[in-house]
Amino acid sequence: MTIGTLTVPVDLTDAMGVPRGREGQYIDAQLSQLAGKAVQVGEALIAQAFGGDPVAVAWFMSALCLLTGNQESIRRLHGLGPVVKRLRDFCVKADCRVAVADPRFPQQVVQVSGWLQAHVLSTIKTLQEEHVQQLDAIYNPGRSPAKGNKFTPPQIGPLKPDVLKAQLVKQLKAVVQSELSQWQTDTGTPAEARPLEDIRAVANYIQGWMRDRFPEFALASPDSRYHTGFVYGHMIESTLSKVAGHGGQLGWLRNRGDLVGWDDEWGAPYVAANYNPNREADTQLREKLLLEMMEDQEFVPDLIKVVRLTASHSPGKVTYIQPLFKIGVSKVDFIWDQIHTLIHEFMHFLTHQNFHDAAKTIGYRQVLDEGVTELIATVYFKLLVDHARTDDRVARALLGDRPFAEPPARLLSPGYGKAGKDAFTLAKITTLRNVQAAYFLGMMPAIGLK
């Protein structure tokens, strides 16, 4: 079996041939071999940890058999204690584990044990100090460099409050009208809706496709949502079910404020106003401006409509997908757009907690929260398009029983304005493998963060 650069010999013959009643002795023998000393816990594990469940016992024995056949590799990469504990804890999850006879069994053992994660992390490039300094200039625009740094990032002058107020507010209102115009006619009639069940089916397809074809990073973490019985389609709800209250409105304005604030296509109000996200006074003024916008009674009704038409996620709980076909866009183009969104939101479900925590420590948080998410989503979107182009069954599963048609070209490059472009630069400095190691596995030094 091979996953990425990890090759694992698989021979489960010994475990499959254990006579009934000798399971405890077999477990003891395998654990003793792994530990290098006598271990006698087999009968206790069977009775207490596994509750006598013969399927769980068979799973655990076969997993141990795989370990003992590769114990030097595991010991070198990770240590045996944590590996055995993870397997013991996982094998009682009947709704998560695959059967021993399933071809995916060895892969699952390698993933949930931490074996694959340890191997992947051992292959990640170590960054040079110069690269770390370049990355810091992306993460913290305008921050003074540490003493001794060879790389000096561009500095940001004093904030221009009047410019920020005039331009940011103007552009945010323009964004609201631009987005609203995509979903309703001039008379206010909403566009045609796509059945939610069709969207959920595509979400499930994406989850299975990534599991089967690209397990190296997305499934390498023992804590990946893939190993919890999670079903993406069950997490999909319509954006029209959003409440769009105070928190939702403010969150939307913050997100879009950071998007247009740095983006040349929207006049880059942050740049024009010398906005520095590392200066507390600057961020306080921006927050004040957004709160004032939410008091504008003419503006708020349209803001609420747009919030309820914008895809988003509630961490670990639900993904809201906009179900209405865009006006003036072909249905196939819209479905491709929706597929890209589904992959982007799916990435949020798989993001390692270390990555979330690191994003809170930098000034330009959107480059991690959304830019890197968009970059990785686009990589997998392009791979999915390539697969659909060569396999009509894949194309029809994705496009609602329609034959393959090329997606809009803009979907083949990361979106999210400057955040997406900076994420691409980040990957050029560090490599895409480093970015994925940070995103999925929480190895933040791989992209120059702690």
CSV table of C-alpha atoms in Angstrom, one decimal:
chain,number,residue,atom,x,y,z
A,1,MET,CA,0.0,0.0,0.0
A,2,THR,CA,1.3,3.4,-0.9
A,3,ILE,CA,0.0,6.9,0.2
A,4,GLY,CA,2.0,9.7,-1.2
A,5,THR,CA,5.6,9.0,-0.4
A,6,LEU,CA,4.8,6.4,2.3
A,7,THR,CA,4.9,2.7,1.3
A,8,VAL,CA,3.7,0.1,3.8
A,9,PRO,CA,3.9,-3.7,3.3
A,10,VAL,CA,0.6,-5.3,4.2
A,11,ASP,CA,0.4,-8.9,5.5
A,12,LEU,CA,-2.5,-9.7,7.9
A,13,THR,CA,-2.2,-13.5,7.7
A,14,ASP,CA,-1.2,-14.0,11.3
A,15,ALA,CA,-4.1,-12.0,12.7
A,16,MET,CA,-6.6,-13.6,10.4
A,17,GLY,CA,-5.5,-17.1,11.6
A,18,VAL,CA,-5.8,-16.6,15.4
A,19,PRO,CA,-8.0,-19.4,16.8
A,20,ARG,CA,-11.1,-18.4,18.7
A,21,GLY,CA,-10.3,-18.0,22.4
A,22,ARG,CA,-6.7,-17.1,21.8
A,23,GLU,CA,-7.3,-13.4,20.9
A,24,GLY,CA,-6.0,-12.1,24.3
A,25,GLN,CA,-2.8,-14.1,24.0
A,26,TYR,CA,-2.3,-12.8,20.4
A,27,ILE,CA,-2.7,-9.2,21.5
A,28,ASP,CA,-0.2,-9.7,24.4
A,29,ALA,CA,2.3,-11.2,22.0
A,30,GLN,CA,2.0,-8.4,19.5
A,31,LEU,CA,2.2,-5.7,22.2
A,32,SER,CA,5.2,-7.4,23.8
A,33,GLN,CA,7.0,-7.5,20.5
A,34,LEU,CA,6.2,-3.8,19.9
A,35,ALA,CA,7.2,-2.8,23.5
A,36,GLY,CA,10.3,-5.0,23.7
A,37,LYS,CA,9.1,-6.3,27.1
A,38,ALA,CA,6.4,-8.6,28.4
A,39,VAL,CA,2.9,-7.1,28.3
A,40,GLN,CA,-0.3,-8.9,29.6
A,41,VAL,CA,-3.3,-6.7,29.0
A,42,GLY,CA,-5.1,-8.6,26.1
A,43,GLU,CA,-7.9,-10.1,28.1
A,44,ALA,CA,-8.5,-6.9,30.0
A,45,LEU,CA,-8.7,-4.9,26.7
A,46,ILE,CA,-11.1,-7.4,25.2
A,47,ALA,CA,-13.4,-7.3,28.2
A,48,GLN,CA,-13.2,-3.6,29.2
A,49,ALA,CA,-12.1,-1.5,26.3
A,50,PHE,CA,-13.9,-3.5,23.6
A,51,GLY,CA,-16.8,-4.9,25.6
A,52,GLY,CA,-16.1,-8.3,24.2
A,53,ASP,CA,-17.1,-7.1,20.7
A,54,PRO,CA,-15.5,-9.6,18.3
A,55,VAL,CA,-15.4,-7.2,15.4
A,56,ALA,CA,-13.6,-4.6,17.4
A,57,VAL,CA,-11.2,-7.3,18.7
A,58,ALA,CA,-10.5,-8.5,15.1
A,59,TRP,CA,-9.9,-4.9,14.0
A,60,PHE,CA,-7.4,-4.3,16.8
A,61,MET,CA,-5.6,-7.5,16.2
A,62,SER,CA,-5.2,-6.8,12.5
A,63,ALA,CA,-4.0,-3.3,13.2
A,64,LEU,CA,-1.4,-4.7,15.6
A,65,CYS,CA,-0.3,-7.2,13.0
A,66,LEU,CA,0.2,-4.3,10.6
A,67,LEU,CA,2.3,-2.5,13.2
A,68,THR,CA,4.5,-5.4,14.1
A,69,GLY,CA,5.3,-5.9,10.4
A,70,ASN,CA,6.5,-2.3,10.2
A,71,GLN,CA,7.6,-1.6,13.8
A,72,GLU,CA,11.0,-0.1,13.0
A,73,SER,CA,9.5,2.4,10.6
A,74,ILE,CA,6.9,3.5,13.3
A,75,ARG,CA,9.4,3.6,16.1
A,76,ARG,CA,11.7,5.8,14.0
A,77,LEU,CA,8.9,8.2,13.0
A,78,HIS,CA,6.6,8.5,16.0
A,79,GLY,CA,7.1,6.1,18.9
A,80,LEU,CA,4.9,3.1,19.5
A,81,GLY,CA,3.0,4.2,22.7
A,82,PRO,CA,0.8,7.0,21.1
A,83,VAL,CA,0.2,4.8,18.0
A,84,VAL,CA,-1.2,1.9,20.0
A,85,LYS,CA,-3.3,4.1,22.2
A,86,ARG,CA,-4.9,5.8,19.2
A,87,LEU,CA,-5.7,2.5,17.6
A,88,ARG,CA,-7.2,1.2,20.8
A,89,ASP,CA,-9.4,4.3,21.2
A,90,PHE,CA,-10.5,4.3,17.6
A,91,CYS,CA,-11.4,0.7,17.1
A,92,VAL,CA,-14.5,0.9,19.4
A,93,LYS,CA,-16.1,3.4,17.0
A,94,ALA,CA,-18.2,1.0,15.1
A,95,ASP,CA,-19.6,3.8,12.8
A,96,CYS,CA,-16.2,5.0,11.8
A,97,ARG,CA,-13.9,2.0,11.3
A,98,VAL,CA,-13.9,0.0,8.0
A,99,ALA,CA,-14.0,-3.8,8.0
A,100,VAL,CA,-10.7,-5.7,8.1
A,101,ALA,CA,-11.6,-7.2,4.8
A,102,ASP,CA,-12.1,-3.7,3.2
A,103,PRO,CA,-9.2,-2.7,1.0
A,104,ARG,CA,-9.2,0.6,2.8
A,105,PHE,CA,-8.4,-1.0,6.2
A,106,PRO,CA,-4.6,-0.7,6.0
A,107,GLN,CA,-4.9,3.0,4.9
A,108,GLN,CA,-7.3,3.7,7.8
A,109,VAL,CA,-4.8,2.2,10.4
A,110,VAL,CA,-2.0,4.2,9.0
A,111,GLN,CA,-4.1,7.4,9.2
A,112,VAL,CA,-5.8,7.1,12.6
A,113,SER,CA,-2.7,5.9,14.3
A,114,GLY,CA,-0.7,9.0,13.4
A,115,TRP,CA,1.8,7.0,11.4
A,116,LEU,CA,1.0,8.8,8.1
A,117,GLN,CA,1.1,12.2,9.8
A,118,ALA,CA,4.5,11.5,11.3
A,119,HIS,CA,5.8,10.4,7.9
A,120,VAL,CA,4.4,13.4,6.1
A,121,LEU,CA,5.8,15.9,8.6
A,122,SER,CA,9.2,14.2,8.3
A,123,THR,CA,9.3,15.2,4.7
A,124,ILE,CA,8.4,18.9,5.1
A,125,LYS,CA,10.9,21.6,4.1
A,126,THR,CA,12.6,23.6,6.8
A,127,LEU,CA,12.4,27.3,6.1
A,128,GLN,CA,15.4,29.7,5.9
A,129,GLU,CA,15.3,32.8,8.1
A,130,GLU,CA,15.0,35.0,5.0
A,131,HIS,CA,11.8,33.2,4.0
A,132,VAL,CA,10.4,33.6,7.5
A,133,GLN,CA,11.0,37.3,7.3
A,134,GLN,CA,9.3,37.5,3.8
A,135,LEU,CA,6.3,35.7,5.2
A,136,ASP,CA,6.1,38.0,8.2
A,137,ALA,CA,5.8,40.9,5.8
A,138,ILE,CA,2.7,39.2,4.3
A,139,TYR,CA,1.2,38.3,7.7
A,140,ASN,CA,1.8,41.7,9.3
A,141,PRO,CA,1.9,44.4,6.7
A,142,GLY,CA,3.4,47.6,8.1
A,143,ARG,CA,4.9,46.0,11.2
A,144,SER,CA,8.5,47.1,12.0
A,145,PRO,CA,10.9,44.2,11.4
A,146,ALA,CA,12.7,42.6,14.3
A,147,LYS,CA,16.2,43.9,14.9
A,148,GLY,CA,18.8,42.2,12.6
A,149,ASN,CA,16.3,41.3,9.9
A,150,LYS,CA,17.8,41.4,6.5
A,151,PHE,CA,14.4,41.8,4.8
A,152,THR,CA,12.6,45.1,5.4
A,153,PRO,CA,8.9,45.1,4.5
A,154,PRO,CA,7.2,48.2,3.1
A,155,GLN,CA,6.1,50.5,5.9
A,156,ILE,CA,2.7,52.1,6.3
A,157,GLY,CA,2.3,55.8,7.1
A,158,PRO,CA,-0.1,57.4,9.5
A,159,LEU,CA,-3.8,56.5,9.1
A,160,LYS,CA,-6.0,58.8,7.1
A,161,PRO,CA,-9.3,58.4,9.0
A,162,ASP,CA,-11.4,60.5,6.5
A,163,VAL,CA,-10.2,58.4,3.6
A,164,LEU,CA,-10.9,55.1,5.3
A,165,LYS,CA,-14.4,56.3,6.3
A,166,ALA,CA,-15.3,57.6,2.8
A,167,GLN,CA,-13.8,54.8,0.7
A,168,LEU,CA,-14.4,51.7,2.8
A,169,VAL,CA,-18.0,52.6,3.4
A,170,LYS,CA,-18.6,53.4,-0.2
A,171,GLN,CA,-17.0,50.2,-1.5
A,172,LEU,CA,-18.8,48.0,1.0
A,173,LYS,CA,-22.2,49.5,-0.1
A,174,ALA,CA,-21.2,48.9,-3.7
A,175,VAL,CA,-20.3,45.2,-2.9
A,176,VAL,CA,-23.7,44.7,-1.3
A,177,GLN,CA,-25.5,46.0,-4.4
A,178,SER,CA,-23.2,44.0,-6.7
A,179,GLU,CA,-23.8,40.7,-4.9
A,180,LEU,CA,-27.5,41.3,-4.5
A,181,SER,CA,-28.0,41.9,-8.2
A,182,GLN,CA,-26.7,38.4,-8.9
A,183,TRP,CA,-29.6,36.7,-7.0
A,184,GLN,CA,-32.7,38.8,-7.7
A,185,THR,CA,-34.3,40.4,-10.7
A,186,ASP,CA,-34.9,44.2,-11.0
A,187,THR,CA,-38.4,43.6,-9.7
A,188,GLY,CA,-37.0,41.8,-6.6
A,189,THR,CA,-38.1,38.4,-7.7
A,190,PRO,CA,-35.6,35.7,-6.5
A,191,ALA,CA,-33.8,33.5,-9.0
A,192,GLU,CA,-34.7,29.8,-9.5
A,193,ALA,CA,-33.6,27.6,-6.7
A,194,ARG,CA,-31.6,24.4,-7.0
A,195,PRO,CA,-32.9,21.5,-4.8
A,196,LEU,CA,-30.9,21.3,-1.6
A,197,GLU,CA,-30.8,17.5,-1.9
A,198,ASP,CA,-28.9,17.9,-5.1
A,199,ILE,CA,-26.3,20.1,-3.4
A,200,ARG,CA,-26.0,17.7,-0.5
A,201,ALA,CA,-25.3,14.8,-3.0
A,202,VAL,CA,-22.5,16.8,-4.6
A,203,ALA,CA,-21.1,17.6,-1.1
A,204,ASN,CA,-21.0,13.9,-0.3
A,205,TYR,CA,-19.4,13.1,-3.6
A,206,ILE,CA,-16.6,15.6,-2.9
A,207,GLN,CA,-15.9,14.1,0.5
A,208,GLY,CA,-15.7,10.6,-0.9
A,209,TRP,CA,-13.6,11.7,-3.9
A,210,MET,CA,-11.0,13.4,-1.7
A,211,ARG,CA,-10.9,10.4,0.7
A,212,ASP,CA,-10.2,7.9,-2.1
A,213,ARG,CA,-7.9,10.0,-4.3
A,214,PHE,CA,-6.0,12.4,-2.0
A,215,PRO,CA,-5.6,11.0,1.5
A,216,GLU,CA,-2.0,12.1,2.1
A,217,PHE,CA,-2.8,15.4,3.8
A,218,ALA,CA,-6.6,15.7,4.4
A,219,LEU,CA,-6.8,12.4,6.2
A,220,ALA,CA,-3.3,12.2,7.8
A,221,SER,CA,-4.2,13.8,11.0
A,222,PRO,CA,-5.6,11.3,13.6
A,223,ASP,CA,-8.0,14.1,14.6
A,224,SER,CA,-9.3,14.7,11.0
A,225,ARG,CA,-13.1,15.0,10.7
A,226,TYR,CA,-12.8,12.1,8.3
A,227,HIS,CA,-12.2,9.8,11.2
A,228,THR,CA,-15.3,10.8,13.2
A,229,GLY,CA,-18.1,9.5,11.0
A,230,PHE,CA,-18.8,13.0,9.8
A,231,VAL,CA,-20.9,13.3,6.6
A,232,TYR,CA,-20.5,16.5,4.7
A,233,GLY,CA,-23.9,16.4,3.1
A,234,HIS,CA,-25.5,16.3,6.5
A,235,MET,CA,-23.9,19.6,7.3
A,236,ILE,CA,-25.3,21.5,4.3
A,237,GLU,CA,-28.1,24.0,4.8
A,238,SER,CA,-29.5,26.8,2.7
A,239,THR,CA,-28.2,30.3,3.3
A,240,LEU,CA,-31.8,31.3,3.3
A,241,SER,CA,-32.2,29.6,6.7
A,242,LYS,CA,-29.7,32.1,8.3
A,243,VAL,CA,-31.0,34.5,10.9
A,244,ALA,CA,-28.7,37.3,9.7
A,245,GLY,CA,-28.8,39.0,13.1
A,246,HIS,CA,-26.2,41.5,14.5
A,247,GLY,CA,-23.4,39.0,14.6
A,248,GLY,CA,-24.0,37.7,11.1
A,249,GLN,CA,-24.2,41.3,9.7
A,250,LEU,CA,-21.0,42.4,11.4
A,251,GLY,CA,-19.2,39.2,10.5
A,252,TRP,CA,-20.1,39.8,6.8
A,253,LEU,CA,-18.9,43.4,6.9
A,254,ARG,CA,-15.6,42.4,8.5
A,255,ASN,CA,-15.0,39.7,5.9
A,256,ARG,CA,-15.9,41.8,2.9
A,257,GLY,CA,-14.1,44.8,4.5
A,258,ASP,CA,-10.9,42.9,4.5
A,259,LEU,CA,-11.6,41.6,1.0
A,260,VAL,CA,-12.2,45.0,-0.6
A,261,GLY,CA,-9.9,46.9,1.7
A,262,TRP,CA,-6.7,45.4,0.1
A,263,ASP,CA,-8.1,44.7,-3.4
A,264,ASP,CA,-7.1,47.0,-6.3
A,265,GLU,CA,-10.3,46.0,-8.1
A,266,TRP,CA,-12.3,47.8,-5.3
A,267,GLY,CA,-9.9,50.8,-5.0
A,268,ALA,CA,-8.0,49.2,-2.1
A,269,PRO,CA,-9.4,51.6,0.6
A,270,TYR,CA,-7.0,50.2,3.2
A,271,VAL,CA,-4.0,51.1,1.1
A,272,ALA,CA,-5.3,54.5,0.3
A,273,ALA,CA,-6.0,55.3,3.9
A,274,ASN,CA,-2.7,53.8,5.2
A,275,TYR,CA,-4.7,51.3,7.3
A,276,ASN,CA,-2.4,49.1,9.4
A,277,PRO,CA,-4.0,46.0,10.9
A,278,ASN,CA,-1.2,45.9,13.5
A,279,ARG,CA,-2.2,49.3,15.0
A,280,GLU,CA,-5.0,49.1,17.5
A,281,ALA,CA,-6.3,52.5,16.8
A,282,ASP,CA,-6.7,51.6,13.1
A,283,THR,CA,-8.7,48.4,13.8
A,284,GLN,CA,-10.9,50.3,16.4
A,285,LEU,CA,-11.8,52.9,13.8
A,286,ARG,CA,-12.6,50.3,11.2
A,287,GLU,CA,-14.9,48.5,13.7
A,288,LYS,CA,-16.6,51.8,14.6
A,289,LEU,CA,-17.3,52.4,10.9
A,290,LEU,CA,-18.8,49.0,10.4
A,291,LEU,CA,-21.0,49.4,13.4
A,292,GLU,CA,-22.2,52.8,12.1
A,293,MET,CA,-23.1,51.1,8.8
A,294,MET,CA,-25.3,48.7,10.7
A,295,GLU,CA,-27.3,51.7,12.0
A,296,ASP,CA,-28.1,52.9,8.5
A,297,GLN,CA,-31.7,51.9,8.2
A,298,GLU,CA,-31.7,52.3,4.4
A,299,PHE,CA,-28.7,50.1,4.0
A,300,VAL,CA,-29.4,47.3,6.5
A,301,PRO,CA,-32.3,45.6,4.7
A,302,ASP,CA,-30.1,45.0,1.7
A,303,LEU,CA,-27.2,43.9,4.0
A,304,ILE,CA,-29.5,41.3,5.6
A,305,LYS,CA,-30.5,40.0,2.1
A,306,VAL,CA,-26.9,39.6,1.1
A,307,VAL,CA,-25.9,37.9,4.3
A,308,ARG,CA,-28.7,35.4,3.7
A,309,LEU,CA,-27.3,34.8,0.1
A,310,THR,CA,-23.6,34.3,1.1
A,311,ALA,CA,-22.1,30.9,1.6
A,312,SER,CA,-20.5,30.6,5.0
A,313,HIS,CA,-19.7,28.1,7.7
A,314,SER,CA,-20.3,27.8,11.4
A,315,PRO,CA,-17.1,26.1,12.6
A,316,GLY,CA,-17.6,22.4,13.0
A,317,LYS,CA,-21.4,22.6,12.8
A,318,VAL,CA,-22.9,23.7,9.5
A,319,THR,CA,-22.1,25.0,6.0
A,320,TYR,CA,-24.6,27.4,4.5
A,321,ILE,CA,-24.7,27.1,0.7
A,322,GLN,CA,-26.6,29.6,-1.5
A,323,PRO,CA,-29.2,27.6,-3.5
A,324,LEU,CA,-30.4,30.1,-6.1
A,325,PHE,CA,-29.1,30.0,-9.6
A,326,LYS,CA,-27.3,33.3,-10.5
A,327,ILE,CA,-29.2,35.5,-12.9
A,328,GLY,CA,-27.6,35.7,-16.3
A,329,VAL,CA,-25.3,32.7,-15.7
A,330,SER,CA,-25.7,29.3,-17.3
A,331,LYS,CA,-26.8,26.6,-15.0
A,332,VAL,CA,-23.6,24.6,-15.6
A,333,ASP,CA,-21.4,27.6,-14.9
A,334,PHE,CA,-23.3,28.2,-11.7
A,335,ILE,CA,-23.0,24.6,-10.6
A,336,TRP,CA,-19.2,24.7,-11.2
A,337,ASP,CA,-19.1,27.9,-9.1
A,338,GLN,CA,-21.1,26.1,-6.4
A,339,ILE,CA,-18.8,23.1,-6.5
A,340,HIS,CA,-15.8,25.4,-5.9
A,341,THR,CA,-17.7,26.9,-3.0
A,342,LEU,CA,-18.5,23.5,-1.6
A,343,ILE,CA,-14.8,22.5,-1.7
A,344,HIS,CA,-13.8,25.8,-0.1
A,345,GLU,CA,-16.3,25.4,2.8
A,346,PHE,CA,-15.3,21.7,3.1
A,347,MET,CA,-11.7,22.8,3.7
A,348,HIS,CA,-12.9,24.8,6.6
A,349,PHE,CA,-14.1,21.6,8.2
A,350,LEU,CA,-10.7,20.0,7.8
A,351,THR,CA,-8.6,23.0,9.1
A,352,HIS,CA,-6.3,22.0,12.0
A,353,GLN,CA,-6.9,23.9,15.2
A,354,ASN,CA,-3.3,25.1,15.3
A,355,PHE,CA,-3.9,26.9,12.0
A,356,HIS,CA,-7.0,28.7,13.4
A,357,ASP,CA,-5.0,29.7,16.5
A,358,ALA,CA,-2.1,31.0,14.4
A,359,ALA,CA,-4.4,33.1,12.3
A,360,LYS,CA,-5.4,35.0,15.4
A,361,THR,CA,-1.8,36.1,16.1
A,362,ILE,CA,-1.3,38.0,12.8
A,363,GLY,CA,-2.5,41.3,11.6
A,364,TYR,CA,-3.7,40.2,8.1
A,365,ARG,CA,-5.7,37.3,9.3
A,366,GLN,CA,-7.7,36.9,6.1
A,367,VAL,CA,-4.7,35.6,4.2
A,368,LEU,CA,-4.8,32.5,6.4
A,369,ASP,CA,-8.5,32.2,7.2
A,370,GLU,CA,-9.6,32.6,3.6
A,371,GLY,CA,-6.7,33.1,1.3
A,372,VAL,CA,-5.0,29.8,2.1
A,373,THR,CA,-8.4,28.0,2.2
A,374,GLU,CA,-9.1,29.4,-1.2
A,375,LEU,CA,-5.7,28.4,-2.6
A,376,ILE,CA,-6.1,24.8,-1.4
A,377,ALA,CA,-9.7,24.6,-2.5
A,378,THR,CA,-8.7,25.7,-6.0
A,379,VAL,CA,-5.9,23.1,-6.2
A,380,TYR,CA,-8.4,20.3,-5.5
A,381,PHE,CA,-11.1,21.9,-7.6
A,382,LYS,CA,-8.8,21.8,-10.6
A,383,LEU,CA,-8.0,18.2,-9.9
A,384,LEU,CA,-11.7,17.4,-9.8
A,385,VAL,CA,-12.3,19.2,-13.0
A,386,ASP,CA,-9.5,17.2,-14.7
A,387,HIS,CA,-11.1,14.0,-13.4
A,388,ALA,CA,-14.6,15.0,-14.6
A,389,ARG,CA,-13.1,15.9,-18.0
A,390,THR,CA,-12.0,12.3,-18.5
A,391,ASP,CA,-14.8,10.4,-16.8
A,392,ASP,CA,-18.4,11.0,-17.8
A,393,ARG,CA,-19.7,9.4,-14.7
A,394,VAL,CA,-17.9,11.9,-12.5
A,395,ALA,CA,-19.1,14.8,-14.7
A,396,ARG,CA,-22.7,13.7,-14.4
A,397,ALA,CA,-22.4,13.1,-10.6
A,398,LEU,CA,-21.2,16.7,-10.2
A,399,LEU,CA,-23.3,18.5,-12.8
A,400,GLY,CA,-26.7,17.1,-12.2
A,401,ASP,CA,-26.6,14.3,-14.9
A,402,ARG,CA,-25.2,16.7,-17.5
A,403,PRO,CA,-22.2,16.0,-19.7
A,404,PHE,CA,-18.9,17.6,-19.0
A,405,ALA,CA,-18.5,21.3,-19.9
A,406,GLU,CA,-15.5,23.5,-19.0
A,407,PRO,CA,-15.9,25.6,-15.9
A,408,PRO,CA,-15.5,29.4,-16.0
A,409,ALA,CA,-11.8,30.2,-16.3
A,410,ARG,CA,-11.8,32.5,-13.2
A,411,LEU,CA,-12.5,29.4,-11.0
A,412,LEU,CA,-9.1,27.9,-11.9
A,413,SER,CA,-7.2,30.6,-10.0
A,414,PRO,CA,-7.6,31.5,-6.3
A,415,GLY,CA,-10.3,34.1,-5.6
A,416,TYR,CA,-10.7,36.2,-2.5
A,417,GLY,CA,-8.8,39.2,-3.9
A,418,LYS,CA,-5.4,40.0,-2.3
A,419,ALA,CA,-5.8,37.3,0.3
A,420,GLY,CA,-5.8,34.6,-2.4
A,421,LYS,CA,-2.9,36.2,-4.3
A,422,ASP,CA,-0.8,36.5,-1.1
A,423,ALA,CA,-1.6,32.8,-0.3
A,424,PHE,CA,-0.2,31.9,-3.7
A,425,THR,CA,2.9,33.9,-2.9
A,426,LEU,CA,3.1,32.1,0.4
A,427,ALA,CA,3.0,28.7,-1.3
A,428,LYS,CA,5.8,29.9,-3.8
A,429,ILE,CA,8.0,30.8,-0.8
A,430,THR,CA,7.3,27.6,1.2
A,431,THR,CA,5.9,25.0,-1.3
A,432,LEU,CA,2.4,23.7,-1.4
A,433,ARG,CA,3.3,20.7,0.7
A,434,ASN,CA,4.4,23.0,3.5
A,435,VAL,CA,1.1,25.0,3.2
A,436,GLN,CA,-0.9,21.7,3.5
A,437,ALA,CA,1.2,20.5,6.4
A,438,ALA,CA,0.2,23.7,8.3
A,439,TYR,CA,-3.4,23.7,7.1
A,440,PHE,CA,-4.3,20.1,7.7
A,441,LEU,CA,-1.7,18.9,10.2
A,442,GLY,CA,-1.1,22.0,12.3
A,443,MET,CA,2.7,22.2,11.5
A,444,MET,CA,2.8,26.0,11.6
A,445,PRO,CA,6.6,26.4,11.4
A,446,ALA,CA,6.2,25.0,7.8
A,447,ILE,CA,4.8,28.5,6.9
A,448,GLY,CA,6.9,30.6,9.2
A,449,LEU,CA,4.5,30.7,12.3
A,450,LYS,CA,4.6,29.3,15.8
